[in-house]
Coordinates of C-alpha atoms in Angstrom, one line a residue:
M292 CA 107.3 -17.4 -50.4
S293 CA 106.1 -20.5 -48.8
E294 CA 104.2 -22.8 -51.0
Y295 CA 101.4 -23.0 -48.4
T296 CA 99.0 -20.2 -48.3
Q297 CA 98.0 -19.3 -44.7
Q298 CA 94.3 -20.0 -44.2
P299 CA 92.2 -17.8 -42.1
P300 CA 91.0 -19.1 -38.7
Y301 CA 87.9 -21.2 -38.7
A302 CA 84.7 -19.1 -38.2
P303 CA 81.8 -20.9 -36.3
E304 CA 78.4 -21.2 -38.0
P305 CA 75.9 -18.6 -36.8
P306 CA 73.2 -20.0 -34.4
A307 CA 69.9 -21.1 -35.9
P308 CA 67.2 -18.5 -35.5
Q309 CA 64.9 -19.1 -32.5
P310 CA 61.1 -19.4 -33.1
P311 CA 59.1 -16.4 -31.8
A312 CA 57.5 -16.7 -28.4
P313 CA 53.8 -17.8 -28.7
H314 CA 51.2 -15.0 -28.1
P315 CA 48.8 -15.5 -25.2
A316 CA 45.3 -16.6 -26.3
P317 CA 42.8 -13.8 -26.0
A318 CA 40.5 -13.9 -23.0
R319 CA 37.1 -15.5 -23.6
N320 CA 34.9 -13.1 -21.7
G321 CA 31.7 -13.4 -23.8
L322 CA 29.8 -15.8 -21.5
G323 CA 30.2 -13.5 -18.5
T324 CA 29.1 -10.5 -20.4
A325 CA 26.1 -12.3 -21.8
A326 CA 25.1 -13.6 -18.3
L327 CA 25.3 -10.1 -16.9
I328 CA 23.1 -8.6 -19.7
L329 CA 20.5 -11.4 -19.4
G330 CA 20.5 -11.0 -15.6
I331 CA 19.9 -7.3 -15.8
I332 CA 17.0 -7.6 -18.3
G333 CA 15.5 -10.5 -16.3
A334 CA 15.6 -8.6 -13.1
L335 CA 14.0 -5.6 -14.7
S336 CA 11.3 -7.8 -16.2
G337 CA 10.7 -9.4 -12.8
V338 CA 9.7 -6.1 -11.3
I339 CA 6.6 -6.2 -13.5
P340 CA 4.5 -9.1 -12.2
F341 CA 2.9 -9.8 -15.6
F342 CA 6.3 -10.5 -17.1
F343 CA 7.2 -13.1 -14.6
W344 CA 7.6 -15.7 -17.4
L345 CA 10.2 -13.6 -19.2
A346 CA 12.1 -13.0 -16.0
G347 CA 12.2 -16.8 -15.3
I348 CA 13.5 -17.6 -18.8
L349 CA 16.2 -14.9 -18.9
G350 CA 17.2 -15.6 -15.3
L351 CA 17.7 -19.3 -15.9
I352 CA 19.7 -18.8 -19.1
G353 CA 21.8 -16.0 -17.3
L354 CA 22.4 -18.3 -14.4
I355 CA 23.7 -21.1 -16.6
L356 CA 25.9 -18.7 -18.6
G357 CA 27.3 -17.2 -15.4
F358 CA 28.4 -20.5 -14.0
A359 CA 30.0 -21.4 -17.3
A360 CA 31.8 -18.1 -17.4
R361 CA 33.1 -18.7 -13.8
G362 CA 34.5 -22.0 -15.0
R363 CA 36.4 -20.3 -17.8
V364 CA 37.8 -17.8 -15.2
K365 CA 39.1 -20.7 -13.1
R366 CA 40.8 -22.3 -16.1
G367 CA 42.4 -19.1 -17.0
E368 CA 40.4 -18.7 -20.2
A369 CA 38.6 -15.6 -19.1
T370 CA 39.4 -12.6 -17.0
N371 CA 36.0 -11.1 -16.1
K372 CA 35.4 -12.9 -12.8
G373 CA 33.4 -10.0 -11.3
V374 CA 31.1 -9.8 -14.4
A375 CA 30.5 -13.5 -14.3
L376 CA 29.7 -13.4 -10.6
A377 CA 27.3 -10.5 -11.2
G378 CA 25.6 -12.5 -13.9
V379 CA 25.0 -15.4 -11.5
V380 CA 23.6 -13.2 -8.8
L381 CA 21.3 -11.3 -11.2
G382 CA 20.1 -14.7 -12.6
L383 CA 19.1 -15.8 -9.2
V384 CA 17.4 -12.5 -8.5
S385 CA 15.4 -12.9 -11.7
L386 CA 14.3 -16.4 -10.8
V387 CA 13.1 -15.2 -7.4
L388 CA 11.2 -12.3 -8.9
S389 CA 9.7 -14.6 -11.4
V390 CA 8.2 -16.8 -8.7
V391 CA 6.9 -13.8 -6.8
G392 CA 5.4 -12.3 -10.0
A393 CA 3.7 -15.6 -10.8
V394 CA 2.1 -15.8 -7.4
I395 CA 0.9 -12.2 -7.6
T396 CA -0.4 -12.6 -11.1
F397 CA -2.3 -15.8 -10.5
K398 CA -3.7 -14.4 -7.3
A399 CA -4.9 -11.2 -9.1
V400 CA -6.4 -13.2 -11.9
G401 CA -8.2 -15.5 -9.4
D402 CA -9.6 -12.6 -7.5
A403 CA -10.8 -11.0 -10.7
V404 CA -12.5 -14.2 -11.8
D405 CA -14.2 -14.5 -8.4
E406 CA -15.4 -10.9 -8.6
I407 CA -16.7 -11.4 -12.1
N408 CA -18.5 -14.6 -11.0
K409 CA -19.9 -12.9 -8.0
A410 CA -21.1 -9.9 -10.0
T411 CA -22.7 -12.0 -12.7
S412 CA -24.2 -14.8 -10.6
G413 CA -25.2 -12.8 -7.6
S414 CA -26.2 -14.1 -4.2
S415 CA -28.8 -16.9 -4.5
A416 CA -32.0 -16.9 -2.5
S417 CA -34.2 -19.5 -1.0
K418 CA -37.9 -19.3 -0.6
E419 CA -39.6 -19.0 2.7
P420 CA -43.4 -19.4 2.6
G421 CA -45.5 -16.8 4.2
A422 CA -47.0 -17.0 7.6
G423 CA -49.7 -19.7 7.9
S424 CA -48.4 -21.6 5.0
D425 CA -47.7 -25.3 5.4
K426 CA -45.3 -25.5 2.5
P427 CA -41.7 -26.4 3.4
L428 CA -38.8 -24.2 2.8
E429 CA -37.7 -24.6 -0.8
K430 CA -34.5 -23.7 -2.6
A431 CA -35.0 -20.9 -5.1
K432 CA -33.0 -19.7 -8.0
D433 CA -33.3 -16.0 -9.0
G434 CA -36.3 -15.6 -6.7
E435 CA -38.2 -18.5 -8.1
D436 CA -39.2 -21.7 -6.3
T437 CA -38.2 -25.2 -7.4
T438 CA -41.1 -25.4 -9.8
G439 CA -40.0 -22.3 -11.6
K440 CA -42.9 -20.2 -10.4
A441 CA -42.5 -16.8 -8.9
L442 CA -43.0 -16.1 -5.2
A443 CA -46.5 -15.5 -3.8
A444 CA -47.7 -12.6 -1.6
G445 CA -46.2 -13.0 1.9
D446 CA -43.4 -15.3 0.8
S447 CA -39.8 -14.3 1.6
A448 CA -36.7 -14.5 -0.4
V449 CA -33.8 -15.4 1.9
Y450 CA -30.3 -14.8 0.5
D451 CA -27.1 -16.6 1.3
D452 CA -26.0 -13.8 3.7
D453 CA -29.4 -14.1 5.6
L454 CA -30.9 -11.0 4.0
T455 CA -34.6 -11.5 3.8
V456 CA -37.0 -9.7 1.5
T457 CA -40.8 -10.0 2.0
V458 CA -43.6 -8.6 -0.2
S459 CA -47.1 -8.3 1.2
E460 CA -50.4 -8.8 -0.5
P461 CA -51.4 -5.9 -2.7
K462 CA -54.1 -3.5 -1.4
P463 CA -56.1 -0.9 -3.4
Y464 CA -54.7 2.5 -3.1
T465 CA -56.1 6.0 -3.8
P466 CA -53.3 8.3 -5.1
G467 CA -53.1 11.8 -3.8
E468 CA -54.3 14.8 -5.9
F469 CA -50.8 15.6 -7.1
A470 CA -49.5 12.1 -7.4
A471 CA -46.9 11.4 -10.1
G472 CA -46.8 8.2 -12.0
H473 CA -50.5 7.5 -12.0
T474 CA -52.5 7.5 -15.3
K475 CA -56.2 8.4 -15.2
G476 CA -58.3 5.2 -15.7
N477 CA -55.7 2.9 -14.2
K478 CA -56.1 1.2 -10.8
A479 CA -53.6 1.7 -8.1
F480 CA -52.3 -0.9 -5.6
Q481 CA -49.9 -0.7 -2.7
V482 CA -47.5 -3.3 -1.3
T483 CA -45.4 -3.3 1.8
V484 CA -41.8 -4.4 1.3
T485 CA -39.8 -5.5 4.4
I486 CA -36.1 -6.1 4.3
E487 CA -34.6 -7.8 7.3
N488 CA -30.9 -8.1 7.9
A489 CA -30.4 -11.3 9.8
G490 CA -26.7 -11.6 8.8
K491 CA -23.5 -10.4 10.4
E492 CA -22.6 -7.5 8.1
K493 CA -24.4 -4.2 7.6
F494 CA -26.5 -3.8 4.5
D495 CA -26.6 -0.8 2.2
A496 CA -30.3 -0.3 1.5
S497 CA -29.8 2.5 -1.0
L498 CA -29.1 0.0 -3.8
V499 CA -32.6 -1.7 -3.5
T500 CA -34.6 -1.3 -6.7
A501 CA -38.0 -2.5 -7.8
E502 CA -39.7 -3.0 -11.1
A503 CA -43.4 -4.0 -11.7
R504 CA -45.4 -5.4 -14.6
A505 CA -49.2 -6.0 -14.7
G506 CA -51.7 -8.0 -16.7
K507 CA -51.3 -10.9 -19.0
D508 CA -49.3 -8.9 -21.5
G509 CA -46.8 -7.8 -18.8
V510 CA -47.1 -4.1 -19.4
S511 CA -45.0 -1.8 -17.2
A512 CA -46.7 -0.8 -14.0
E513 CA -46.0 2.8 -13.2
E514 CA -44.6 3.5 -9.7
I515 CA -46.6 6.2 -7.9
Y516 CA -45.1 9.0 -5.9
D517 CA -47.4 11.3 -3.8
G518 CA -45.5 11.9 -0.6
K519 CA -47.1 8.9 1.2
V520 CA -45.8 6.1 -1.0
G521 CA -42.9 5.7 -3.4
E522 CA -40.1 7.0 -1.1
P523 CA -36.8 5.2 -1.9
I524 CA -35.1 3.2 0.8
T525 CA -32.0 4.9 2.1
G526 CA -29.3 4.4 4.7
T527 CA -27.8 1.3 6.2
V528 CA -29.6 -1.7 7.8
L529 CA -27.5 -3.0 10.7
P530 CA -27.4 -6.7 11.6
G531 CA -30.6 -7.8 13.4
K532 CA -32.5 -4.8 12.1
K533 CA -35.1 -4.3 9.4
V534 CA -36.5 -1.6 7.2
T535 CA -40.1 -1.3 5.8
T536 CA -41.4 0.8 2.9
T537 CA -44.6 1.1 1.0
W538 CA -44.7 1.2 -2.8
A539 CA -47.7 1.8 -5.0
F540 CA -48.1 0.9 -8.7
G541 CA -50.7 1.8 -11.3
T542 CA -52.1 -1.1 -13.4
P543 CA -54.5 -1.4 -16.3
S544 CA -58.1 -1.6 -15.0
D545 CA -58.4 -5.2 -16.3
A546 CA -55.2 -6.5 -14.8
A547 CA -55.5 -9.6 -12.7
N548 CA -52.0 -9.8 -11.4
L549 CA -49.1 -7.6 -10.5
T550 CA -45.5 -8.9 -10.9
I551 CA -42.9 -7.2 -8.7
E552 CA -39.2 -7.8 -9.2
I553 CA -36.9 -6.6 -6.4
S554 CA -33.2 -6.5 -6.5
P555 CA -31.4 -5.8 -3.2
G556 CA -28.2 -4.7 -4.9
F557 CA -25.6 -5.5 -7.6
E558 CA -24.3 -8.6 -5.8
Y559 CA -27.8 -10.2 -5.4
N560 CA -30.1 -12.0 -7.8
A561 CA -33.4 -10.2 -8.3
S562 CA -36.4 -12.0 -6.7
V563 CA -39.8 -12.0 -8.3
W564 CA -43.3 -12.0 -6.7
D565 CA -46.5 -12.7 -8.7
L566 CA -49.4 -11.0 -6.8
K567 CA -53.1 -11.7 -7.4
L568 CA -55.2 -8.5 -7.7

């Protein structure tokens, strides 16, 4: 045998293990989804005018998130391009509906306030002295002249729409045999009420009401109905036309004055006449 032992051929070292391939980062689609949800809620809120403020807030936030989501899509960090675009569109829609709702709401509130003010304040009247009087035309509030006194017989209350109400001097009246509203022992007086429509709109005379008080204690004066007096005013008074009616009231025998308060309607202040008996 040879003194040298045969060595096996050289074996190469195994290759070093390769690191595993990196996993792709998960898509960051949360902003687009949030923009879409906020845009939907905002658009639905905008359909109800009273919730215009909610639609504006959600629409603005949804719009910002939608643009941010589109930026992620462009950088390859997100994959929901359509969702992000929908969020942007719905955010814009919500803002538009918010503006429209705000206009509608404020207009409705303003109209309601105007109607309330109109109903509570009524149409103011000025005082027009009766024929033959040398007193100038005075501004009146609630049918009273500038001194706070009631109107006198023959004076007219002229309202802002040129509706004119005039009450004549009281005259003694003898009620009919079957008269209603007359108490035995009381005196009866009749007044002629003329309502002239000098404005441009027709006037509904069926809403005219009258109340009367008599004497220093202001006791209620009964309105008398007997077929000749006491008929309510009905129908419509056209522009340039007038209507005249006669009312009679029963007063205590010792009454020295008759106070008549006439209201042409809900939108008018009542006017007051203090008539000497």
